[in-house]
GROMACS .gro file of C-alpha atoms in nm:
model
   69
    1UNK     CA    1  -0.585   2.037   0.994
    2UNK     CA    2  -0.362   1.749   0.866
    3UNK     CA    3  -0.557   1.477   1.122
    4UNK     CA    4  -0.875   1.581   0.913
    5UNK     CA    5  -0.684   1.535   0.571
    6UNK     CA    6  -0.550   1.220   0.637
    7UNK     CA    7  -0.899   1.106   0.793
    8UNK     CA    8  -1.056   1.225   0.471
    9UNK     CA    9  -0.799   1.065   0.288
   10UNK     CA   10  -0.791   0.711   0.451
   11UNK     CA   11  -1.146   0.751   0.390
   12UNK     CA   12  -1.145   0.791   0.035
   13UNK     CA   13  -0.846   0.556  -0.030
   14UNK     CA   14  -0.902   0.308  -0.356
   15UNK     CA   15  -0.854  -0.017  -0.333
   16UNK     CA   16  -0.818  -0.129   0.044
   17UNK     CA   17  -0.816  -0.460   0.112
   18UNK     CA   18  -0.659  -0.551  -0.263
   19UNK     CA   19  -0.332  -0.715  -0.285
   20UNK     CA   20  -0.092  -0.583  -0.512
   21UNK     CA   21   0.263  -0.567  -0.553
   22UNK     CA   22   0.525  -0.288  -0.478
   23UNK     CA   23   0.855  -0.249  -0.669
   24UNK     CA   24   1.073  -0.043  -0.501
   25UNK     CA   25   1.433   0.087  -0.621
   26UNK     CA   26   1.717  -0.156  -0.541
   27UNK     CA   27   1.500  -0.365  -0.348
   28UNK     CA   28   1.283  -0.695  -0.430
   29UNK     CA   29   0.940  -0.644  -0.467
   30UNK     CA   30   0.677  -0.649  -0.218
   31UNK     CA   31   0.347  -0.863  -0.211
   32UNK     CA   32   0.105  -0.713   0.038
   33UNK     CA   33  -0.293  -0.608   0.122
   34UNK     CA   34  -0.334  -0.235   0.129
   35UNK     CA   35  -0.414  -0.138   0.493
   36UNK     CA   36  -0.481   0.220   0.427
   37UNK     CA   37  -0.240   0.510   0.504
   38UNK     CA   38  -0.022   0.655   0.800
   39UNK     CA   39   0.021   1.002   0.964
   40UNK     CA   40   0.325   1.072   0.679
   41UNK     CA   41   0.129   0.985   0.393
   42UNK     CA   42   0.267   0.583   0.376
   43UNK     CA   43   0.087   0.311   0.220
   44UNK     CA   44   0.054   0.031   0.475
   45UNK     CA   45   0.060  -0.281   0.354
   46UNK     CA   46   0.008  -0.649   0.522
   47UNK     CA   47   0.271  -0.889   0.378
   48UNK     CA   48   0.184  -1.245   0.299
   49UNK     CA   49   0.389  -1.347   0.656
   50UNK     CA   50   0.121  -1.118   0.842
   51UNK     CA   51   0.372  -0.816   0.869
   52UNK     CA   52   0.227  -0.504   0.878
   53UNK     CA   53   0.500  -0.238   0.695
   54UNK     CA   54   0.485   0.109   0.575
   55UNK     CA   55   0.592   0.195   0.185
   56UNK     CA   56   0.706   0.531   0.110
   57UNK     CA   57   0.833   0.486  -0.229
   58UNK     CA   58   0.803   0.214  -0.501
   59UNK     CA   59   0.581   0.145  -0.795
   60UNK     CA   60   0.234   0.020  -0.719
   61UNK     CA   61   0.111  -0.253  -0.933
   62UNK     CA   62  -0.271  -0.350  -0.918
   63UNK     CA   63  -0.279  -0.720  -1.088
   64UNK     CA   64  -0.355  -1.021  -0.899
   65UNK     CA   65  -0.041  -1.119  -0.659
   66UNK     CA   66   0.036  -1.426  -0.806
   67UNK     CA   67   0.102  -1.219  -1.163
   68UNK     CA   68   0.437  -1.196  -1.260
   69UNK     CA   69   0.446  -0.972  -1.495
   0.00000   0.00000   0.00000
């Protein structure tokens, strides 16, 4: 069923707990701590402001917050 796949998934999920940074199309970029995943698939992320939010799309880049490159 899709509750076991995500389940499995969330299990399995690299890198929780790491903060990276998210560039998403037309937007500014996004610093956040990965969460884990939602019901559709999303990355959750908590923001630096303690916001939790939900990224569907964008570039995920692994390096140290505070990188700017």
């Amino acid at each position: 069923t899709s509750a076991r796949f995500f389940t499995a998934w969330e299990d399995r999920l690299a890198f929780r707990g790491d903060w990276v940074r998210v560039d998403q199309p037309g937007q500014a970029p996004i610093t956040g701590q990965i969460l884990g995943i939602n019901g559709n698939g999303n990355l959750r992320l908590l923001t630096m402001t303690g916001q939790e939010i939900n990224v569907y799309a964008g570039d995920v880049r692994l390096r140290p917050a505070d990188d700017n490159q």
